Short mmCIF file of N, CA and C and ligand atoms in Angstrom, two decimals:
data_model
loop_
_atom_site.label_atom_id
_atom_site.label_comp_id
_atom_site.label_asym_id
_atom_site.label_seq_id
_atom_site.Cartn_x
_atom_site.Cartn_y
_atom_site.Cartn_z
N UNK H 1 -41.96 13.04 12.42
CA UNK H 1 -41.33 12.86 11.19
C UNK H 1 -41.01 11.37 10.81
N UNK H 2 -41.33 10.91 9.86
CA UNK H 2 -40.99 9.29 9.44
C UNK H 2 -39.85 9.45 8.62
N UNK H 3 -38.94 8.50 8.77
CA UNK H 3 -37.83 8.31 8.19
C UNK H 3 -37.84 6.89 7.40
N UNK H 4 -38.98 6.31 7.66
CA UNK H 4 -39.42 4.93 7.00
C UNK H 4 -39.41 4.76 5.58
N UNK H 5 -38.64 3.66 4.96
CA UNK H 5 -38.71 3.47 3.64
C UNK H 5 -40.22 3.36 3.10
N UNK H 6 -41.18 3.06 3.95
CA UNK H 6 -42.53 2.76 3.42
C UNK H 6 -43.15 4.03 3.08
N UNK H 7 -42.84 5.14 3.55
CA UNK H 7 -43.49 6.44 3.35
C UNK H 7 -42.58 7.39 2.54
N UNK H 8 -41.32 6.93 2.39
CA UNK H 8 -40.46 7.95 1.83
C UNK H 8 -40.41 7.92 0.29
N UNK H 9 -40.38 9.21 -0.41
CA UNK H 9 -40.30 9.48 -1.68
C UNK H 9 -38.86 9.55 -2.08
N UNK H 10 -38.56 8.49 -2.87
CA UNK H 10 -36.99 8.56 -3.21
C UNK H 10 -36.71 9.52 -4.43
N UNK H 11 -35.78 10.41 -4.14
CA UNK H 11 -35.53 11.40 -5.15
C UNK H 11 -34.29 11.27 -5.88
N UNK H 12 -34.20 11.61 -7.19
CA UNK H 12 -33.01 11.71 -7.83
C UNK H 12 -32.45 13.13 -7.92
N UNK H 13 -31.50 13.49 -7.33
CA UNK H 13 -30.74 14.75 -7.26
C UNK H 13 -29.62 14.93 -8.25
N UNK H 14 -29.41 15.80 -9.10
CA UNK H 14 -28.29 16.06 -9.79
C UNK H 14 -27.55 17.55 -9.57
N UNK H 15 -26.30 17.40 -9.02
CA UNK H 15 -25.62 18.64 -8.90
C UNK H 15 -24.53 18.83 -10.11
N UNK H 16 -24.90 19.88 -11.01
CA UNK H 16 -23.92 19.81 -12.03
C UNK H 16 -23.51 21.42 -12.15
N UNK H 17 -22.88 21.65 -13.39
CA UNK H 17 -22.32 23.06 -13.59
C UNK H 17 -21.02 23.13 -13.36
N UNK H 18 -20.34 24.40 -13.79
CA UNK H 18 -18.88 24.65 -13.73
C UNK H 18 -18.52 25.10 -12.55
N UNK H 19 -19.31 25.55 -11.57
CA UNK H 19 -18.87 26.19 -10.30
C UNK H 19 -18.58 25.17 -9.34
N UNK H 20 -17.87 25.40 -8.31
CA UNK H 20 -17.41 24.65 -7.14
C UNK H 20 -18.45 24.27 -6.40
N UNK H 21 -18.74 23.23 -5.68
CA UNK H 21 -19.68 22.78 -4.83
C UNK H 21 -20.56 21.72 -5.04
N UNK H 22 -20.38 21.03 -6.02
CA UNK H 22 -21.19 19.85 -6.50
C UNK H 22 -20.95 18.61 -5.60
N UNK H 23 -19.84 18.38 -5.25
CA UNK H 23 -19.37 17.19 -4.32
C UNK H 23 -19.67 17.58 -2.93
N UNK H 24 -19.29 19.03 -2.80
CA UNK H 24 -19.54 19.41 -1.43
C UNK H 24 -21.03 19.32 -0.83
N UNK H 25 -21.94 19.64 -1.76
CA UNK H 25 -23.32 19.63 -1.44
C UNK H 25 -23.77 18.23 -1.23
N UNK H 26 -23.21 17.44 -1.96
CA UNK H 26 -23.55 15.88 -1.87
C UNK H 26 -23.07 15.36 -0.45
N UNK H 27 -21.91 15.95 -0.05
CA UNK H 27 -21.43 15.54 1.38
C UNK H 27 -22.24 16.15 2.47
N UNK H 28 -22.84 17.31 2.07
CA UNK H 28 -23.83 17.94 3.13
C UNK H 28 -24.88 17.03 3.32
N UNK H 29 -25.44 16.47 2.31
CA UNK H 29 -26.50 15.55 2.48
C UNK H 29 -26.14 14.26 3.11
N UNK H 30 -24.98 13.99 2.89
CA UNK H 30 -24.47 12.83 3.57
C UNK H 30 -24.49 13.01 5.14
N UNK H 31 -23.88 14.29 5.38
CA UNK H 31 -23.93 14.62 6.86
C UNK H 31 -25.39 14.56 7.43
N UNK H 32 -26.23 15.24 6.75
CA UNK H 32 -27.67 15.38 7.27
C UNK H 32 -28.30 13.93 7.39
N UNK H 33 -27.99 13.22 6.39
CA UNK H 33 -28.80 11.87 6.27
C UNK H 33 -28.08 10.89 7.64
N UNK H 34 -26.92 11.19 7.62
CA UNK H 34 -26.25 10.40 8.71
C UNK H 34 -26.78 10.55 10.06
N UNK H 35 -27.27 11.75 10.32
CA UNK H 35 -27.97 12.16 11.44
C UNK H 35 -29.44 11.35 11.79
N UNK H 36 -29.81 10.93 10.88
CA UNK H 36 -31.01 10.07 10.82
C UNK H 36 -30.64 8.49 10.88
N UNK H 37 -29.41 8.20 10.82
CA UNK H 37 -29.04 6.94 10.80
C UNK H 37 -29.25 6.35 9.49
N UNK H 38 -29.33 7.17 8.49
CA UNK H 38 -29.73 6.40 7.09
C UNK H 38 -28.53 5.67 6.70
N UNK H 39 -28.62 4.50 5.97
CA UNK H 39 -27.53 3.79 5.46
C UNK H 39 -27.16 4.61 4.11
N UNK H 40 -25.71 4.99 4.21
CA UNK H 40 -25.43 5.86 2.94
C UNK H 40 -24.23 5.15 2.39
N UNK H 41 -24.39 5.12 1.13
CA UNK H 41 -23.25 4.70 0.06
C UNK H 41 -22.86 5.70 -0.71
N UNK H 42 -21.36 6.03 -0.78
CA UNK H 42 -20.89 7.29 -1.57
C UNK H 42 -19.90 6.49 -2.37
N UNK H 43 -20.11 6.49 -3.57
CA UNK H 43 -19.13 5.79 -4.75
C UNK H 43 -18.48 6.95 -5.59
N UNK H 44 -17.34 6.96 -5.72
CA UNK H 44 -16.38 8.11 -6.32
C UNK H 44 -15.82 7.64 -7.66
N UNK H 45 -16.40 8.03 -8.72
CA UNK H 45 -15.59 7.84 -9.94
C UNK H 45 -14.53 8.80 -9.91
N UNK H 46 -13.51 8.64 -10.85
CA UNK H 46 -12.45 9.53 -11.16
C UNK H 46 -11.40 9.48 -10.01
N UNK H 47 -11.74 9.50 -8.74
CA UNK H 47 -10.76 9.62 -7.74
C UNK H 47 -10.07 8.15 -7.57
N UNK H 48 -8.89 8.02 -7.21
CA UNK H 48 -8.22 6.89 -7.21
C UNK H 48 -8.30 6.43 -5.71
N UNK H 49 -7.94 5.25 -5.56
CA UNK H 49 -8.04 4.56 -4.10
C UNK H 49 -7.10 5.26 -3.26
N UNK H 50 -5.91 5.73 -3.71
CA UNK H 50 -4.99 6.27 -2.89
C UNK H 50 -5.27 7.79 -2.11
N UNK H 51 -6.33 8.45 -2.70
CA UNK H 51 -6.66 9.74 -2.31
C UNK H 51 -7.54 9.45 -1.05
N UNK H 52 -7.04 10.07 -0.12
CA UNK H 52 -7.79 10.07 1.18
C UNK H 52 -7.87 11.64 1.76
N UNK H 53 -9.07 12.02 1.54
CA UNK H 53 -9.07 13.50 1.87
C UNK H 53 -10.00 13.63 3.17
N UNK H 54 -10.11 14.85 3.66
CA UNK H 54 -10.95 15.48 4.69
C UNK H 54 -12.34 14.43 4.76
N UNK H 55 -13.00 14.39 3.77
CA UNK H 55 -14.48 13.88 3.74
C UNK H 55 -14.31 12.24 3.97
N UNK H 56 -13.20 11.62 3.39
CA UNK H 56 -13.03 10.04 3.82
C UNK H 56 -12.74 9.91 5.36
N UNK H 57 -12.07 10.88 5.79
CA UNK H 57 -11.66 10.77 7.32
C UNK H 57 -13.04 10.96 8.18
N UNK H 58 -13.62 12.09 7.81
CA UNK H 58 -15.00 12.38 8.40
C UNK H 58 -15.82 11.42 8.42
N UNK H 59 -16.08 10.93 7.11
CA UNK H 59 -17.18 9.82 6.83
C UNK H 59 -16.91 8.68 7.83
N UNK H 60 -15.63 8.27 8.00
CA UNK H 60 -15.30 7.02 8.72
C UNK H 60 -15.83 7.34 10.19
N UNK H 61 -15.72 8.57 10.71
CA UNK H 61 -16.08 8.93 12.07
C UNK H 61 -17.60 8.76 12.15
N UNK H 62 -18.42 9.10 11.00
CA UNK H 62 -19.87 8.91 11.01
C UNK H 62 -20.34 7.45 10.65
N UNK H 63 -19.35 6.61 10.48
CA UNK H 63 -19.55 5.23 9.98
C UNK H 63 -20.20 5.12 8.64
N UNK H 64 -19.75 5.98 7.78
CA UNK H 64 -20.05 5.93 6.29
C UNK H 64 -19.10 5.45 5.61
N UNK H 65 -19.05 4.84 4.61
CA UNK H 65 -17.90 4.30 3.71
C UNK H 65 -18.01 5.05 2.40
N UNK H 66 -16.87 5.81 2.17
CA UNK H 66 -16.98 6.35 0.84
C UNK H 66 -15.83 5.55 -0.03
N UNK H 67 -16.56 4.97 -1.03
CA UNK H 67 -15.64 4.07 -1.87
C UNK H 67 -15.23 4.76 -3.13
N UNK H 68 -13.91 4.71 -3.26
CA UNK H 68 -13.24 5.17 -4.68
C UNK H 68 -13.25 4.08 -5.42
N UNK H 69 -13.72 4.33 -6.80
CA UNK H 69 -13.96 3.29 -7.68
C UNK H 69 -12.76 3.08 -8.62
N UNK H 70 -11.41 3.94 -8.23
CA UNK H 70 -10.31 3.74 -9.02
C UNK H 70 -9.60 2.52 -8.74
N UNK H 71 -9.53 1.80 -7.68
CA UNK H 71 -8.83 0.83 -7.33
C UNK H 71 -7.35 0.96 -7.50
N UNK H 72 -6.86 2.24 -7.36
CA UNK H 72 -5.29 2.52 -7.49
C UNK H 72 -4.90 2.82 -8.75
N UNK H 73 -5.82 2.61 -9.87
CA UNK H 73 -5.70 3.04 -11.25
C UNK H 73 -5.81 4.50 -11.48
N UNK H 74 -5.18 5.18 -12.36
CA UNK H 74 -5.55 6.52 -12.84
C UNK H 74 -6.51 6.56 -13.81
N UNK H 75 -7.64 7.54 -13.50
CA UNK H 75 -8.62 7.66 -14.45
C UNK H 75 -8.04 8.78 -15.45
N UNK H 76 -8.73 8.99 -16.44
CA UNK H 76 -8.35 10.04 -17.51
C UNK H 76 -6.95 9.72 -17.92
N UNK H 77 -6.53 8.42 -18.09
CA UNK H 77 -5.38 7.93 -18.74
C UNK H 77 -5.43 8.14 -20.25
N UNK H 78 -4.32 7.97 -20.89
CA UNK H 78 -4.55 7.94 -22.27
C UNK H 78 -5.11 6.77 -22.82
N UNK H 79 -5.18 5.86 -21.97
CA UNK H 79 -5.78 4.46 -22.49
C UNK H 79 -7.30 4.65 -22.24
N UNK H 80 -7.94 4.94 -23.19
CA UNK H 80 -9.52 5.06 -23.02
C UNK H 80 -10.08 3.79 -22.74
N UNK H 81 -9.58 2.73 -23.19
CA UNK H 81 -10.15 1.30 -23.00
C UNK H 81 -9.98 1.11 -21.31
N UNK H 82 -8.84 1.37 -20.85
CA UNK H 82 -8.61 1.16 -19.38
C UNK H 82 -9.76 1.98 -18.58
N UNK H 83 -10.02 3.17 -18.89
CA UNK H 83 -10.78 4.03 -18.46
C UNK H 83 -12.39 3.52 -18.30
N UNK H 84 -12.49 2.96 -19.59
CA UNK H 84 -14.02 2.26 -19.67
C UNK H 84 -14.10 1.03 -18.84
N UNK H 85 -13.02 0.40 -18.74
CA UNK H 85 -13.08 -1.11 -17.88
C UNK H 85 -13.36 -0.43 -16.40
N UNK H 86 -12.71 0.43 -16.07
CA UNK H 86 -12.68 1.08 -14.76
C UNK H 86 -14.16 1.50 -14.48
N UNK H 87 -14.72 2.26 -15.27
CA UNK H 87 -15.99 2.78 -15.25
C UNK H 87 -17.17 1.60 -15.15
N UNK H 88 -16.98 0.68 -15.93
CA UNK H 88 -17.84 -0.64 -16.03
C UNK H 88 -17.66 -1.40 -14.79
N UNK H 89 -16.46 -1.59 -14.21
CA UNK H 89 -16.43 -2.27 -12.79
C UNK H 89 -17.12 -1.50 -12.01
N UNK H 90 -16.80 -0.24 -11.89
CA UNK H 90 -17.49 0.71 -10.80
C UNK H 90 -18.96 0.65 -11.02
N UNK H 91 -19.44 0.52 -12.32
CA UNK H 91 -21.05 0.55 -12.43
C UNK H 91 -21.52 -0.70 -11.93
N UNK H 92 -20.84 -1.75 -12.07
CA UNK H 92 -21.21 -3.08 -11.81
C UNK H 92 -21.39 -3.02 -10.13
N UNK H 93 -20.54 -2.42 -9.36
CA UNK H 93 -20.53 -2.45 -8.03
C UNK H 93 -21.80 -1.57 -7.56
N UNK H 94 -22.01 -0.58 -8.34
CA UNK H 94 -23.21 0.47 -7.97
C UNK H 94 -24.51 -0.52 -8.36
N UNK H 95 -24.67 -1.12 -9.24
CA UNK H 95 -25.89 -2.03 -9.86
C UNK H 95 -25.96 -3.02 -8.41
N UNK H 96 -24.92 -3.55 -7.99
CA UNK H 96 -25.10 -4.65 -7.01
C UNK H 96 -25.51 -3.79 -5.69
N UNK H 97 -25.00 -2.66 -5.44
CA UNK H 97 -25.39 -1.96 -4.23
C UNK H 97 -26.90 -1.54 -4.33
N UNK H 98 -27.33 -1.21 -5.55
CA UNK H 98 -28.84 -0.86 -5.60
C UNK H 98 -29.68 -2.00 -5.50
N UNK H 99 -29.34 -3.36 -6.11
CA UNK H 99 -30.07 -4.59 -5.86
C UNK H 99 -30.00 -5.03 -4.46
N UNK H 100 -29.02 -4.75 -4.03
CA UNK H 100 -29.03 -5.26 -2.31
C UNK H 100 -29.84 -4.63 -1.35
N UNK H 101 -30.26 -3.50 -1.81
CA UNK H 101 -31.19 -2.53 -1.01
C UNK H 101 -30.45 -2.06 0.16
N UNK H 102 -29.25 -2.13 0.16
CA UNK H 102 -28.48 -1.88 1.70
C UNK H 102 -28.58 -0.38 1.87
N UNK H 103 -28.47 0.44 0.78
CA UNK H 103 -28.44 2.04 1.02
C UNK H 103 -29.89 2.65 0.87
N UNK H 104 -29.91 3.57 1.89
CA UNK H 104 -31.05 4.54 1.63
C UNK H 104 -30.73 5.60 0.72
N UNK H 105 -29.44 5.90 0.78
CA UNK H 105 -29.05 7.08 0.07
C UNK H 105 -27.74 6.61 -0.71
N UNK H 106 -27.70 6.97 -2.08
CA UNK H 106 -26.53 6.44 -2.73
C UNK H 106 -26.07 7.78 -3.45
N UNK H 107 -24.85 8.04 -3.28
CA UNK H 107 -24.14 9.26 -3.73
C UNK H 107 -23.33 8.74 -5.01
N UNK H 108 -23.37 9.19 -6.06
CA UNK H 108 -22.65 8.79 -7.38
C UNK H 108 -21.78 9.98 -7.76
N UNK H 109 -20.73 10.10 -7.13
CA UNK H 109 -19.84 11.38 -7.35
C UNK H 109 -19.04 11.32 -8.69
N UNK H 110 -19.41 12.39 -9.44
CA UNK H 110 -18.58 12.40 -10.84
C UNK H 110 -19.08 11.35 -11.85
N UNK H 111 -20.29 10.86 -11.60
CA UNK H 111 -20.83 9.76 -12.48
C UNK H 111 -20.89 10.50 -13.95
N UNK H 112 -21.28 11.78 -13.90
CA UNK H 112 -21.69 12.41 -15.28
C UNK H 112 -20.34 11.98 -16.21
N UNK H 113 -19.32 12.15 -15.79
CA UNK H 113 -18.04 12.01 -16.69
C UNK H 113 -18.06 10.70 -17.52
N UNK H 114 -18.60 9.65 -16.71
CA UNK H 114 -18.70 8.31 -17.47
C UNK H 114 -19.64 8.42 -18.65
N UNK H 115 -20.48 9.38 -18.50
CA UNK H 115 -21.53 9.45 -19.54
C UNK H 115 -20.96 10.39 -20.63
N UNK H 116 -20.42 11.39 -20.26
CA UNK H 116 -19.85 12.39 -21.07
C UNK H 116 -18.82 11.87 -22.01
N UNK H 117 -17.82 10.97 -21.35
CA UNK H 117 -16.84 10.44 -22.05
C UNK H 117 -17.16 8.97 -22.72
N UNK H 118 -18.41 8.81 -22.67
CA UNK H 118 -18.87 7.48 -23.23
C UNK H 118 -18.24 6.13 -22.71
N UNK H 119 -17.98 6.18 -21.47
CA UNK H 119 -17.32 5.00 -20.83
C UNK H 119 -18.55 4.07 -20.49
N UNK H 120 -19.50 4.66 -20.25
CA UNK H 120 -20.80 3.76 -19.82
C UNK H 120 -21.98 3.95 -20.94
N UNK H 121 -23.04 3.25 -20.98
CA UNK H 121 -24.11 3.27 -21.99
C UNK H 121 -25.06 4.06 -21.27
N UNK H 122 -25.42 5.11 -21.71
CA UNK H 122 -26.18 6.10 -20.86
C UNK H 122 -27.65 5.43 -20.78
N UNK H 123 -28.26 4.89 -21.71
CA UNK H 123 -29.60 4.32 -21.66
C UNK H 123 -29.56 3.45 -20.56
N UNK H 124 -28.50 2.52 -20.52
CA UNK H 124 -28.45 1.50 -19.34
C UNK H 124 -28.38 2.08 -17.99
N UNK H 125 -27.65 3.15 -17.74
CA UNK H 125 -27.42 3.83 -16.54
C UNK H 125 -28.99 4.48 -16.13
N UNK H 126 -29.41 5.10 -17.07
CA UNK H 126 -30.62 5.66 -16.84
C UNK H 126 -31.67 4.85 -16.54
N UNK H 127 -31.79 3.57 -17.05
CA UNK H 127 -32.71 2.47 -16.73
C UNK H 127 -32.72 2.09 -15.49
N UNK H 128 -31.31 1.86 -15.19
CA UNK H 128 -30.89 1.24 -13.76
C UNK H 128 -31.37 2.42 -12.64
N UNK H 129 -31.17 3.70 -12.89
CA UNK H 129 -31.64 4.46 -11.88
C UNK H 129 -33.14 4.87 -11.70
N UNK H 130 -33.77 4.64 -13.00
CA UNK H 130 -35.25 4.70 -13.13
C UNK H 130 -35.78 3.55 -12.41
N UNK H 131 -35.28 2.44 -12.48
CA UNK H 131 -35.80 1.20 -11.88
C UNK H 131 -35.41 0.90 -10.24
N UNK H 132 -34.80 1.78 -9.75
CA UNK H 132 -34.41 1.64 -8.44
C UNK H 132 -35.42 1.63 -7.45
N UNK H 133 -35.37 1.14 -6.17
CA UNK H 133 -36.38 1.14 -5.19
C UNK H 133 -37.01 2.47 -4.99
N UNK H 134 -38.21 2.54 -4.98
CA UNK H 134 -39.03 3.82 -4.84
C UNK H 134 -38.51 4.62 -3.40
N UNK H 135 -38.02 3.94 -2.56
CA UNK H 135 -37.53 4.61 -1.29
C UNK H 135 -36.18 5.20 -1.55
N UNK H 136 -35.44 4.84 -2.44
CA UNK H 136 -33.86 5.21 -2.51
C UNK H 136 -33.62 6.63 -3.14
N UNK H 137 -33.01 7.34 -2.29
CA UNK H 137 -32.61 8.64 -2.85
C UNK H 137 -31.16 8.39 -3.56
N UNK H 138 -31.01 9.15 -4.56
CA UNK H 138 -29.65 9.02 -5.36
C UNK H 138 -29.26 10.52 -5.46
N UNK H 139 -27.95 10.52 -5.32
CA UNK H 139 -27.41 12.06 -5.57
C UNK H 139 -26.23 11.83 -6.79
N UNK H 140 -26.34 12.36 -7.79
CA UNK H 140 -25.40 12.39 -8.83
C UNK H 140 -24.59 13.58 -8.90
N UNK H 141 -23.24 13.70 -9.12
CA UNK H 141 -22.56 14.91 -9.29
C UNK H 141 -21.81 14.82 -10.49
N UNK H 142 -21.36 16.04 -10.97
CA UNK H 142 -20.46 16.21 -12.05
C UNK H 142 -21.01 17.15 -13.11
N UNK H 143 -20.05 17.68 -13.76
CA UNK H 143 -20.28 18.81 -14.84
C UNK H 143 -21.00 18.08 -16.17
N UNK H 144 -21.60 18.97 -16.88
CA UNK H 144 -22.14 18.60 -18.05
C UNK H 144 -23.19 17.37 -17.95
N UNK H 145 -24.13 17.53 -17.08
CA UNK H 145 -25.17 16.44 -16.92
C UNK H 145 -25.89 16.57 -18.26
N UNK H 146 -26.02 15.15 -18.55
CA UNK H 146 -26.67 14.98 -20.10
C UNK H 146 -28.19 15.24 -19.98
N UNK H 147 -28.96 15.78 -20.95
CA UNK H 147 -30.35 16.06 -21.12
C UNK H 147 -31.14 14.99 -20.46
N UNK H 148 -30.73 13.63 -20.78
CA UNK H 148 -31.46 12.49 -20.27
C UNK H 148 -31.46 12.41 -18.91
N UNK H 149 -30.40 12.65 -18.35
CA UNK H 149 -30.12 12.59 -16.74
C UNK H 149 -31.04 13.61 -16.16
N UNK H 150 -30.96 14.93 -16.86
CA UNK H 150 -31.80 16.07 -16.23
C UNK H 150 -33.22 15.91 -16.36
N UNK H 151 -33.59 15.05 -17.21
CA UNK H 151 -34.98 14.84 -17.63
C UNK H 151 -35.46 13.78 -16.52
N UNK H 152 -34.54 12.87 -16.07
CA UNK H 152 -35.10 11.77 -15.07
C UNK H 152 -34.97 12.40 -13.78
N UNK H 153 -34.20 13.28 -13.49
CA UNK H 153 -34.01 13.87 -12.19
C UNK H 153 -35.22 14.44 -11.69
N UNK H 154 -35.41 14.72 -10.28
CA UNK H 154 -36.44 15.29 -9.55
C UNK H 154 -35.86 16.81 -9.05
N UNK H 155 -34.55 16.94 -8.90
CA UNK H 155 -33.91 18.06 -8.30
C UNK H 155 -32.70 18.18 -8.93
N UNK H 156 -32.61 19.39 -9.79
CA UNK H 156 -31.39 19.64 -10.37
C UNK H 156 -30.78 21.10 -10.13
N UNK H 157 -29.37 21.04 -9.64
CA UNK H 157 -28.98 22.25 -9.21
C UNK H 157 -27.67 22.53 -10.20
N UNK H 158 -27.50 23.57 -10.83
CA UNK H 158 -26.34 24.10 -11.46
C UNK H 158 -25.56 24.99 -10.81
N UNK H 159 -24.54 24.62 -10.33
CA UNK H 159 -23.54 25.37 -9.88
C UNK H 159 -22.83 26.40 -10.67
N UNK H 160 -22.95 27.76 -10.68
CA UNK H 160 -22.47 28.67 -11.58
C UNK H 160 -21.33 29.28 -11.18
N UNK H 161 -20.16 29.29 -11.80
CA UNK H 161 -18.86 29.80 -11.42
C UNK H 161 -18.94 31.44 -11.41
N UNK H 162 -18.68 31.99 -10.42
CA UNK H 162 -18.63 33.49 -10.28
C UNK H 162 -17.25 33.79 -10.28
N UNK H 163 -16.54 33.39 -9.24
CA UNK H 163 -15.09 33.58 -8.92
C UNK H 163 -14.49 32.16 -8.29
N UNK H 164 -13.37 31.96 -8.78
CA UNK H 164 -12.49 30.69 -8.07
C UNK H 164 -11.18 31.19 -7.87
N UNK H 165 -10.64 31.03 -6.60
CA UNK H 165 -9.27 31.62 -6.06
C UNK H 165 -8.30 31.16 -7.13
N UNK H 166 -8.59 30.05 -7.76
CA UNK H 166 -7.30 29.42 -8.57
C UNK H 166 -7.33 30.31 -9.83
N UNK H 167 -8.31 30.59 -10.33
CA UNK H 167 -8.57 31.24 -11.62
C UNK H 167 -8.19 32.79 -11.32
N UNK H 168 -8.76 33.42 -9.99
CA UNK H 168 -8.37 34.65 -9.96
C UNK H 168 -6.99 34.99 -9.41
N UNK H 169 -6.39 34.23 -8.67
CA UNK H 169 -5.24 34.55 -7.87
C UNK H 169 -4.29 33.28 -8.03
N UNK H 170 -4.62 32.27 -8.53
CA UNK H 170 -3.63 31.23 -8.69
C UNK H 170 -3.41 30.26 -7.34
N UNK H 171 -4.57 30.46 -6.35
CA UNK H 171 -4.44 29.78 -5.08
C UNK H 171 -4.80 28.47 -5.22
N UNK H 172 -3.67 27.50 -4.72
CA UNK H 172 -4.18 26.21 -4.92
C UNK H 172 -5.19 25.63 -4.06
N UNK H 173 -5.57 24.38 -4.07
CA UNK H 173 -6.79 23.68 -3.49
C UNK H 173 -6.35 23.77 -1.91
N UNK H 174 -7.27 24.17 -0.98
CA UNK H 174 -7.05 24.17 0.26
C UNK H 174 -7.64 23.28 1.20
N UNK H 175 -6.82 22.74 2.04
CA UNK H 175 -7.57 21.42 2.91
C UNK H 175 -8.96 21.96 3.69
N UNK H 176 -9.86 21.29 3.71
CA UNK H 176 -10.96 21.59 4.41
C UNK H 176 -11.99 22.26 3.35
N UNK H 177 -11.53 22.99 2.44
CA UNK H 177 -12.45 23.62 1.50
C UNK H 177 -12.50 22.74 0.17
N UNK H 178 -11.42 22.26 -0.25
CA UNK H 178 -11.52 21.60 -1.46
C UNK H 178 -11.03 20.08 -1.27
N UNK H 179 -10.41 19.52 -0.42
CA UNK H 179 -10.04 18.33 -0.07
C UNK H 179 -9.95 17.95 1.24
P1 ATP J 201 -16.18 20.35 -4.59
O1 ATP J 201 -15.74 18.87 -4.54
O2 ATP J 201 -15.14 21.25 -4.06
O3 ATP J 201 -17.58 20.62 -4.27
P2 ATP J 201 -17.12 20.24 -7.11
O4 ATP J 201 -17.55 18.88 -7.19
O5 ATP J 201 -18.08 21.15 -7.63
O6 ATP J 201 -16.15 20.79 -6.15
P3 ATP J 201 -15.32 19.10 -9.48
O7 ATP J 201 -15.80 19.48 -10.91
O8 ATP J 201 -15.46 17.83 -9.03
O9 ATP J 201 -16.05 20.42 -8.51
O10 ATP J 201 -13.90 19.91 -9.38
C1 ATP J 201 -13.04 19.46 -8.20
C2 ATP J 201 -12.19 20.56 -7.77
O11 ATP J 201 -11.65 21.55 -8.80
C3 ATP J 201 -12.89 21.51 -6.87
O12 ATP J 201 -12.44 21.30 -5.44
C4 ATP J 201 -12.75 22.76 -7.28
O13 ATP J 201 -12.38 23.83 -6.34
C5 ATP J 201 -11.73 22.84 -8.38
N1 ATP J 201 -12.22 23.69 -9.49
C6 ATP J 201 -13.68 23.73 -9.87
N2 ATP J 201 -13.55 24.82 -10.80
C7 ATP J 201 -12.36 25.25 -10.87
C8 ATP J 201 -11.84 26.36 -11.72
N3 ATP J 201 -12.48 26.91 -12.49
N4 ATP J 201 -10.47 26.61 -11.55
C9 ATP J 201 -9.71 25.67 -10.77
N5 ATP J 201 -10.09 24.74 -9.97
C10 ATP J 201 -11.52 24.61 -10.01
MG1 MG J 202 -16.76 16.97 -7.71
#
């Protein structure tokens, strides 16, 4: 089995939908790919730099960097301009990461929000993803994936909400399951 860039077919994966599991599934790929010593970059929109959950600690053990793009500011503030600046800065870092060809797999967690809220220009984002190196896998997560993103993607999975413990029983997020 070859894991070489020369023979690899880079795929664009999209995990979307209202059900839980979009980011978890992306982390599953991170674990799998780490097993082959792939270079993995996970960039998280929405989350702030202070959040340090199980996945951040575990990724460190695997030698993978999960980068929150919040820089300590809060997303979804009342200040739309501030959110937009944050998204733009984050996108710049991702463009640099793609151009540097450092990562075999790029995980763009919650990127869809930047498109839904209009923080980033969708055409520009799709163009960059389309023109990435042919061997680079990209995983995008987030609700409400746009038709354009779905069209460009090779693999799209929609998580469908059947039951959620918070909705059913008011059970808050549990360590190891949700954070
Ligand atoms: P996860 O990170 O657990 O895989 P996700 O990426 O699919 O979830 P997000 O949209 O990023 O989902 O939501 C973040 C968190 O919000 C999840 O951990 C999830 O359990 C919680 N959540 C999702 N749907 C609901 C719901 N209907 N009611 C309450 N909490 C929810
Ligand atoms: Mg998520």
